Coordinates of C-alpha atoms in Angstrom, one line a residue:
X186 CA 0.0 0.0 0.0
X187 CA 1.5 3.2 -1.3
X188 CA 0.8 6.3 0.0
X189 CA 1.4 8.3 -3.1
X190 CA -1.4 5.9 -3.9
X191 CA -4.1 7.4 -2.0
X192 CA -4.9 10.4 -4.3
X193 CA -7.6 11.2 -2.5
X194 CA -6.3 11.4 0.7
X195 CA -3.8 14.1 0.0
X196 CA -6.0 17.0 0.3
X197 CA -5.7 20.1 -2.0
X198 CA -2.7 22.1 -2.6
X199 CA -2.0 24.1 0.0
X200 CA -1.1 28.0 -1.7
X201 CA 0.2 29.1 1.7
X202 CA 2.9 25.8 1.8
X203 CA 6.2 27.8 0.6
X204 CA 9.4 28.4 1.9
X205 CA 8.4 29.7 5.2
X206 CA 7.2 25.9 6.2
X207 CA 10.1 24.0 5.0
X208 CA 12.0 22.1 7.9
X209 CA 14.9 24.2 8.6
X210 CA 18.4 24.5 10.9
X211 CA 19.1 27.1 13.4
X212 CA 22.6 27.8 14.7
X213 CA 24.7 24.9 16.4
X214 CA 24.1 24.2 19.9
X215 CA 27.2 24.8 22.4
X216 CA 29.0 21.9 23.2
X217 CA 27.7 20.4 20.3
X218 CA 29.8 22.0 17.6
X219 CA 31.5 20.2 14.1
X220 CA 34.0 20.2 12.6
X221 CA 33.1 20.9 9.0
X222 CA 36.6 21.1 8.0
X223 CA 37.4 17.9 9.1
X224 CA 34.0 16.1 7.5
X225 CA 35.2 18.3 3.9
X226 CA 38.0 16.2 4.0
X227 CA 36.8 13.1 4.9
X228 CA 34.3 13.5 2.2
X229 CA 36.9 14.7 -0.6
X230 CA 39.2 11.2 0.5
X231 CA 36.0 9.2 -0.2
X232 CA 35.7 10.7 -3.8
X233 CA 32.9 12.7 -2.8
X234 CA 32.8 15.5 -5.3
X235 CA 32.4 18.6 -2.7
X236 CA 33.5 22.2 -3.4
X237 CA 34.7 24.7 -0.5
X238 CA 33.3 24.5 2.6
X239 CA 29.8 24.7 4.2
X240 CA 27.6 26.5 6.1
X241 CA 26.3 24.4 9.3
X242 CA 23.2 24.3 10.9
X243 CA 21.7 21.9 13.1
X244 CA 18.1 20.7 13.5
X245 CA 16.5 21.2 16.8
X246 CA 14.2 18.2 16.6
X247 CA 14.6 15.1 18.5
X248 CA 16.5 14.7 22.1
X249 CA 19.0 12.0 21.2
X250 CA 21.1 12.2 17.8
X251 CA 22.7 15.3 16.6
X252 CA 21.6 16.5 12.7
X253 CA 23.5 18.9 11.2
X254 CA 22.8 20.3 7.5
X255 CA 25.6 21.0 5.1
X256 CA 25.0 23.7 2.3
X257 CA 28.0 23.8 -0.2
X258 CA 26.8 26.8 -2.3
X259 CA 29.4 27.7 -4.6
X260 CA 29.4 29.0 -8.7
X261 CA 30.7 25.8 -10.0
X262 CA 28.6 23.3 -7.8
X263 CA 25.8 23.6 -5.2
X264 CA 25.0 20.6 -2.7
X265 CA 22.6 20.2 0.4
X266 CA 24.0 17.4 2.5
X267 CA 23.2 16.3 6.1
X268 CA 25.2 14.7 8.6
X269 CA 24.0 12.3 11.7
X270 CA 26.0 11.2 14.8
X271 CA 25.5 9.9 18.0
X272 CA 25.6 12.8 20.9
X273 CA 28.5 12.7 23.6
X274 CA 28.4 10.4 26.9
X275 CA 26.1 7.8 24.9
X276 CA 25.4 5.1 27.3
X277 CA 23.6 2.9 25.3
X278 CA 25.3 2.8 21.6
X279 CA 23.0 0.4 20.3
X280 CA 20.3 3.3 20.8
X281 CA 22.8 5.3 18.2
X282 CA 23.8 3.2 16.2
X283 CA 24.9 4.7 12.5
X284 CA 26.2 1.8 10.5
X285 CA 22.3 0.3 10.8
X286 CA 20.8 3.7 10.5
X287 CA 22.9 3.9 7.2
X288 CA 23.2 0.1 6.1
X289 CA 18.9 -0.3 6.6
X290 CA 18.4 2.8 4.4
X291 CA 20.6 1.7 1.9
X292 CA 19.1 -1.3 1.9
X293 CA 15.6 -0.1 1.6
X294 CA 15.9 2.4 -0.9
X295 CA 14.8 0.3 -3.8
X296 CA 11.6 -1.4 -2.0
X297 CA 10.7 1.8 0.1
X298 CA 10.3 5.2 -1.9
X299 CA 10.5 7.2 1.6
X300 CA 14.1 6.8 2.4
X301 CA 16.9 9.6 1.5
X302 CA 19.7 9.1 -0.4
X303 CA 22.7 7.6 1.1
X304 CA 26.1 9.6 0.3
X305 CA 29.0 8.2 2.7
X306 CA 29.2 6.2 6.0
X307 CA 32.4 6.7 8.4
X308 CA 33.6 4.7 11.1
X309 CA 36.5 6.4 11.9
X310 CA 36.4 7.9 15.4
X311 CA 39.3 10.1 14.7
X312 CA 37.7 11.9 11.9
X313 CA 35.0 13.7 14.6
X314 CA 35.2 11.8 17.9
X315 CA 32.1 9.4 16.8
X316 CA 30.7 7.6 13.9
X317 CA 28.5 9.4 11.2
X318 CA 26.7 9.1 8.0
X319 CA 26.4 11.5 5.0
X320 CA 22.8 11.9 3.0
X321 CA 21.3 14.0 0.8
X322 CA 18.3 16.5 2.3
X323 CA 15.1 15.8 1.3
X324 CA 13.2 19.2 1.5
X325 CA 10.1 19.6 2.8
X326 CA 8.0 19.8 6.2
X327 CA 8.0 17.8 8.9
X328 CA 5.3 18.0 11.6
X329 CA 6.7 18.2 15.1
X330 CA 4.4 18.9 18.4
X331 CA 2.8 21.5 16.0
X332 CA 2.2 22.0 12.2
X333 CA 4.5 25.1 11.0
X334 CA 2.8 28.2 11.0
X335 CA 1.7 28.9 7.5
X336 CA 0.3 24.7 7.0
X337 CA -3.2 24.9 7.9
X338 CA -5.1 21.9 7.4
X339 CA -9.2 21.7 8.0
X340 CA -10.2 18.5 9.6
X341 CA -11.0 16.1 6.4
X342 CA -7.4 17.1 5.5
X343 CA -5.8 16.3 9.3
X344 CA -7.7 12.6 8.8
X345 CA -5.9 12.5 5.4
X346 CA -2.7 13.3 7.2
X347 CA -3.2 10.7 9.6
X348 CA -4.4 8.1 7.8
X349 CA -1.1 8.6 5.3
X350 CA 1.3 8.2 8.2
X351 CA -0.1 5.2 9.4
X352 CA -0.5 3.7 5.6
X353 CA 3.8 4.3 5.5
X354 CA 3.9 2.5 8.1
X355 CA 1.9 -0.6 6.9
X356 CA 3.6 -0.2 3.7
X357 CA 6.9 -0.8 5.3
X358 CA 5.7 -3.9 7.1
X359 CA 4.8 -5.6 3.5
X360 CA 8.5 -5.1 2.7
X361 CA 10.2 -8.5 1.1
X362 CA 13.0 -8.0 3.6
X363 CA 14.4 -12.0 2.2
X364 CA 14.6 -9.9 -1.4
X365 CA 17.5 -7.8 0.1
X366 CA 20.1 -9.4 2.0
X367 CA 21.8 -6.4 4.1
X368 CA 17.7 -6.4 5.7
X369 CA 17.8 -10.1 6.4
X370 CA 20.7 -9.5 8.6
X371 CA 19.0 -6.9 10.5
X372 CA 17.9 -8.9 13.6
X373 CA 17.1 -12.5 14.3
X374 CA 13.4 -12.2 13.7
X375 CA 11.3 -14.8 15.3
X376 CA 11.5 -14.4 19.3
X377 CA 11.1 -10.5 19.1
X378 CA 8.6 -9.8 21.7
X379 CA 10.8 -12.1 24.4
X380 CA 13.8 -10.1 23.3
X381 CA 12.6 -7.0 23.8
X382 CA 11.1 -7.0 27.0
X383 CA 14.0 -8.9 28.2
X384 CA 16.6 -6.3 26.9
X385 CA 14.2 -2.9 27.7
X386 CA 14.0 -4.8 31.4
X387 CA 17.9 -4.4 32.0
X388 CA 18.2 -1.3 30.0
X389 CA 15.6 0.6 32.2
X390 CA 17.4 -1.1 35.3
X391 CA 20.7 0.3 34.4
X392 CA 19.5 3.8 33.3
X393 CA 17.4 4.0 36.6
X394 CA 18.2 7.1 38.3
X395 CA 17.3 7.6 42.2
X396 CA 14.5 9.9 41.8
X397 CA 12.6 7.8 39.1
X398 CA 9.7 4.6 40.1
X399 CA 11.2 1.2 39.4
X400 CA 8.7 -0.1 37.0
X401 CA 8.7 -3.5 39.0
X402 CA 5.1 -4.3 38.5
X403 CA 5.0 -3.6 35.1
X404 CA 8.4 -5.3 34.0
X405 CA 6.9 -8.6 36.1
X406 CA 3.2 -8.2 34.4
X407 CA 4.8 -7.5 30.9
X408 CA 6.9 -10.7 31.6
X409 CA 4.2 -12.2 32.4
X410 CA 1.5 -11.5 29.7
X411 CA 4.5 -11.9 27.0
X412 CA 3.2 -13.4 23.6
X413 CA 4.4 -15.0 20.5
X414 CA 5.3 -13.1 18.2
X415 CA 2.7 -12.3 15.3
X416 CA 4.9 -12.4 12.3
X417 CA 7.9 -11.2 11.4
X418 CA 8.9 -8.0 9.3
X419 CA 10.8 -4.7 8.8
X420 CA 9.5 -2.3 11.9
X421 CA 11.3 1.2 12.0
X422 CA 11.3 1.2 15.8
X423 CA 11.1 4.7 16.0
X424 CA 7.7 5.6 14.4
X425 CA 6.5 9.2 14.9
X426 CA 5.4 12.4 13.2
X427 CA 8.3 14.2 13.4
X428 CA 10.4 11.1 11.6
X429 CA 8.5 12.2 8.7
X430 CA 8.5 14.2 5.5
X431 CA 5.7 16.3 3.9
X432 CA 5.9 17.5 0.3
X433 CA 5.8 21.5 0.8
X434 CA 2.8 22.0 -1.7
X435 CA 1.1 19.2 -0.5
X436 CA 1.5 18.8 2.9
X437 CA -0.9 15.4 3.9
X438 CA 1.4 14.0 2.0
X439 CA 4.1 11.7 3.2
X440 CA 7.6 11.9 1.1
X441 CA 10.3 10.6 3.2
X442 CA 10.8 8.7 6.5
X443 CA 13.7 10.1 9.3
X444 CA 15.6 8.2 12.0
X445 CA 16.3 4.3 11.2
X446 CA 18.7 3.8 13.7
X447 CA 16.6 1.2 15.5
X448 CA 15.0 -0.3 12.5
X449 CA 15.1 -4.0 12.6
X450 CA 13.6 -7.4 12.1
X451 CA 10.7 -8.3 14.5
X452 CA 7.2 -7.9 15.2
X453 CA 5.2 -5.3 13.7
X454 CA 2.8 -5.3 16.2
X455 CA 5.5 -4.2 18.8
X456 CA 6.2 -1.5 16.3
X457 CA 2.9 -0.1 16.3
X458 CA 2.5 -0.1 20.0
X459 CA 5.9 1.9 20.3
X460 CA 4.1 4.2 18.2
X461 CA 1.3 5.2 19.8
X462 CA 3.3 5.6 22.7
X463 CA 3.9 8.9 21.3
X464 CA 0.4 9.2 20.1
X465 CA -0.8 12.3 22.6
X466 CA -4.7 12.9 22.4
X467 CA -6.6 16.3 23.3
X468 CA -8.0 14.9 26.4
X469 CA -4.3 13.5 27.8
X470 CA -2.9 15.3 31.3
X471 CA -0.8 18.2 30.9
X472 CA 2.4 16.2 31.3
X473 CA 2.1 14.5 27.9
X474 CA 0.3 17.5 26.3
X475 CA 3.6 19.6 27.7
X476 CA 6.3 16.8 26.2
X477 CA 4.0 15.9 23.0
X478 CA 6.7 15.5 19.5
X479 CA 3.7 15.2 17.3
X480 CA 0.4 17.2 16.2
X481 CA -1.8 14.4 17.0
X482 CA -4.1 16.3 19.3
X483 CA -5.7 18.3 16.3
X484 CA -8.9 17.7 15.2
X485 CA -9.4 15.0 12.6
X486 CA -6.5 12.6 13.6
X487 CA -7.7 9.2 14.6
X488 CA -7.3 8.5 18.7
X489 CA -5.1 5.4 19.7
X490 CA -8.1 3.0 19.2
X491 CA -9.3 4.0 16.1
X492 CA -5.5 3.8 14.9
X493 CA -5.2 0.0 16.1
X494 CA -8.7 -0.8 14.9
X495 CA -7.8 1.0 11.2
X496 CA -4.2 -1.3 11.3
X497 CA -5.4 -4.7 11.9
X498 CA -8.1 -3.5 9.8
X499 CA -6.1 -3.0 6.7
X500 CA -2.9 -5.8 7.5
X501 CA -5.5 -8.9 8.8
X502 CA -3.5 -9.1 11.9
X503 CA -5.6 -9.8 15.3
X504 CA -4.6 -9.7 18.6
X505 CA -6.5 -10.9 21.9
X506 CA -4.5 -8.6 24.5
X507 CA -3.7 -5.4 22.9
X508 CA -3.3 -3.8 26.6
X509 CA 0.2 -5.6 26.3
X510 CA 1.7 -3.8 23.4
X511 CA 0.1 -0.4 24.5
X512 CA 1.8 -1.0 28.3
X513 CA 5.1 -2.2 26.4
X514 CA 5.3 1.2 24.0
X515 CA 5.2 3.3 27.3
X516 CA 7.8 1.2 29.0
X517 CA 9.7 1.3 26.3
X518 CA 9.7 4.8 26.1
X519 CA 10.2 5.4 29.7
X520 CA 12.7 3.2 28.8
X521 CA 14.0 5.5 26.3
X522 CA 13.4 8.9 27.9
X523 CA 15.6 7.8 31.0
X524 CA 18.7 7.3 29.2
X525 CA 18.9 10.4 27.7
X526 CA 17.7 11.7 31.3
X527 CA 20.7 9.7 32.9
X528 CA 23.6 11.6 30.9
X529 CA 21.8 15.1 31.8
X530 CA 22.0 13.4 35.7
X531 CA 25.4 12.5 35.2
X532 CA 26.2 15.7 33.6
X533 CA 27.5 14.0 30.2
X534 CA 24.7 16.3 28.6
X535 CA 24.2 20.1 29.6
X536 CA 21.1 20.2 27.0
X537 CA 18.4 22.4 29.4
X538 CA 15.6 20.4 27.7
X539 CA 16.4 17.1 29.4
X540 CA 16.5 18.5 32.9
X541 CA 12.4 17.6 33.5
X542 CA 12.5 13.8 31.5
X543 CA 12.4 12.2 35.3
X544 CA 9.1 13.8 35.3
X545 CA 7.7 12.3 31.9
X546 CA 8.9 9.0 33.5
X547 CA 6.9 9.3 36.2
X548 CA 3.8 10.3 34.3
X549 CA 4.4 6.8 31.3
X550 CA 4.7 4.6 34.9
X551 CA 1.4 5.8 35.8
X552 CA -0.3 5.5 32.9
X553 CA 1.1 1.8 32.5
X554 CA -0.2 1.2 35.7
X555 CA -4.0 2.0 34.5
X556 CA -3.8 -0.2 31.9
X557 CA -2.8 -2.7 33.7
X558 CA -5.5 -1.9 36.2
X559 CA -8.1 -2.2 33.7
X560 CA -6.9 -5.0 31.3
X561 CA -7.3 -7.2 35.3
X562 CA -9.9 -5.5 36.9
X563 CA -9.8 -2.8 39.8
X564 CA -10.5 -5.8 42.4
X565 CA -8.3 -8.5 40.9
X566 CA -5.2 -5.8 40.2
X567 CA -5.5 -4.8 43.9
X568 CA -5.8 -8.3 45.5
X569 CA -3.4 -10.1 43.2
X570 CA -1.0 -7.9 41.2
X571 CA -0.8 -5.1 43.5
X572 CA 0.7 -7.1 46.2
X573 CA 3.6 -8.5 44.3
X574 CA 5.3 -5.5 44.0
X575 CA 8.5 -5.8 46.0
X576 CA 9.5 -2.1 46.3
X577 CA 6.0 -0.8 46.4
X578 CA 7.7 1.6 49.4
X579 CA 10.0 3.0 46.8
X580 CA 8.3 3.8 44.4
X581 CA 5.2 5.7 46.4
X582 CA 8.4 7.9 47.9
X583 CA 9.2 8.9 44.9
X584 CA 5.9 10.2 44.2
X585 CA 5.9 12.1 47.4
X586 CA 9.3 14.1 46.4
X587 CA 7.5 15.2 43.1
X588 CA 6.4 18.9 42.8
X589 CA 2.8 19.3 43.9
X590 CA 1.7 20.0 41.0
X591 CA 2.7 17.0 39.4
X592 CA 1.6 15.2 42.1
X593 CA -2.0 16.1 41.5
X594 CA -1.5 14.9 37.6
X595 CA 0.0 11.5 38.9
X596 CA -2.0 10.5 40.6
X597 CA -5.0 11.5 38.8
X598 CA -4.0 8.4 36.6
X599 CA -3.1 6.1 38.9
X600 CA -5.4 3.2 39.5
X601 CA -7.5 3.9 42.5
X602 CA -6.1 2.2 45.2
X603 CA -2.9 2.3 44.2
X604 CA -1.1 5.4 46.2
X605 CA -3.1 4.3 49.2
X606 CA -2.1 1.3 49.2
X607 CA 1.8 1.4 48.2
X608 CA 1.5 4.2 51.1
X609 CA 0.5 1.7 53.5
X610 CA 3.4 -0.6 52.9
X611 CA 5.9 1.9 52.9
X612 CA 4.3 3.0 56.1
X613 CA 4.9 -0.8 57.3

């Protein structure tokens, strides 16, 4: 399923769409600066044909990999290039890794029209302090927590939006991946869903920082609840708004997909769940609404439900506990959020906008807790779950150091008898 083959979900052109709404860098953060020089002549040993030297800006979006554009304007030749590397103190290289951000795009060019351009992958620490890739921009708009001023869509158009980001998505689950042999060696498939919460279980354990909930009910229910997997495919891992592109003129229109450092084989199910983790409806508490990366709260896009019900819908897929995957995407995510949070603790980032992520964390443990709450049953979560959680004491102190404000929020969403009772036992 294409999405340039939806032609009537693409919504008129949009007069106002011009170079005003076109994704853009701003100046280079401190601490944070390249050396253009040096990637010039990396480039030039590699036989790429580049002239002079450029002018670098670096993208503000995302809170984990650095992007900086390249502009070699000159008479003779004109090129617009950008560069991606991992940031400094990475704890979890995996999480940033180029060669399979690089090596899966490659790979996919041919069977997915959505993926830029590969120009040059280096390895070579020496050349910048960390491993990079080279591609080549694709220009256009891509919708962080809010459309760019100047892209105003009505609400048949937001659906059309919507439902074209979620049709890239299917699209790149019906990938052959045994066609192309650099995607075949992207993960070892069957077994996915066991991996994953195995390896997010240790990885939130090691990120934890002191003033963060331990997750201990949800790791053991996720555990728990754990199924096979439903098939196997290429997922993008990463799947959000802001990983996308928009053509300019015709912005419900998806022309390139961002970010494919965690691309790999596995379930697409999983995939979709991580997704919606990120999916931040109108009605959500303020801390989500306040860290939201994409504009689904606008009128006409599709709420969580009516996005898995429009999935299996068009893939065939069924599920009989869809409360796992939705609990797994916001573990993973806390999962996610807390190691970038960890450097900022440890002071391997200065980056301001990682200094409340402890807070967001709290907020995705709360709202796995409800799920889990209502996927058993108030009673049977209380009498049966609830109990086996080890360091219920911890984690209810931890919610008693938040601001009061957020204190209201969190506990707004925890299951009922939750605080109550974890305040009980740590009373005990």
């Amino acid at each position: 399923m294409s999405t340039n083959s939806h032609a009537d979900n693409t919504g008129s052109k949009n007069p106002q769409a011009d170079n005003q709404v076109l994704d853009k860098g701003g100046a280079v953060r401190e601490g944070e600066e390249l050396d253009a020089q040096a990637v010039s002549e990396w480039l030039r040993s590699q036989g790429i044909d580049i002239q002079g030297e450029p002018t670098v800006t670096q993208f503000s979006g995302g809170a984990s990999n650095w992007t900086y554009r390249l502009q070699y304007d000159n008479e003779e030749k004109s090129q617009d290039l950008i560069l991606r590397r991992p940031p400094k103190g990475t704890k979890a290289k995996s999480a940033h890794d180029m060669v399979r951000e690089y090596t899966v795009q490659k790979a996919l060019k041919d069977a997915y029209p959505y993926v830029p351009k590969m120009i040059a992958l280096c390895t070579d620490e020496d050349v910048i302090g960390a491993d990079f890739y080279i591609m080549e921009r694709m220009e256009g708009i891509i919708p962080r927590a809010n459309l760019p001023k100047g892209v105003d869509l009505d609400k048949e158009q937001t659906r059309a939006l919507c439902t074209n980001v979620i049709d890239a998505l299917i699209e790149l689950h019906q990938v052959d991946y045994e066609q192309h042999p650099d995607l075949m060696n992207l993960g070892r498939g069957e077994g996915y869903c066991v991996r994953q919460i195995s390896g997010w279980d240790k990885r939130y354990v090691k990120a934890k920082t002191p003033n963060v909930p331990s997750f201990a009910l949800v790791r053991q229910w996720l555990n728990k609840h754990t199924p096979a997997d439903s098939k196997t495919c290429v997922i993008h891992n990463d799947w959000r708004f802001d990983n996308v592109i928009l053509e300019a003129s015709e912005p419900t229109k998806v022309i390139g997909v961002l970010d494919w450092e965690m691309a790999t084989l596995g379930d697409p199910l999983m995939d979709l769940g991580s997704a919606l983790a990120y999916w931040i409806e109108e009605d959500d508490n303020i801390i989500m609404q306040q860290s939201r990366r994409q504009p689904t709260h606008l009128e006409g896009m599709m709420t969580r439900e009516e996005v898995v019900d429009y999935y299996l819908e068009k893939t065939g897929l069924e599920v009989d506990n869809w409360t796992f995957y939705e609990v797994f995407g916001l573990f993973r995510l806390a999962g996610i959020v807390q190691q970038i949070y960890y450097r900022y603790y440890n002071k391997q980032t200065t980056n301001p906008a990682f200094k409340n992520f402890w807070i967001i964390v709290h907020a995705l443990h709360a709202k796995c807790l409800k799920l889990i709450a209502q996927y058993e049953g108030e009673a049977l979560f209380t009498s049966r779950v609830q109990p086996h959680l080890q360091d219920a004491g911890i984690d209810a102190a931890t919610i008693e150091q938040l601001p009061s404000p957020v204190q209201s929020v969190i506990k707004s969403i925890l299951p009922k008898s939750y605080f109550a009772q974890t305040t009980n036992n740590a009373e005990k």
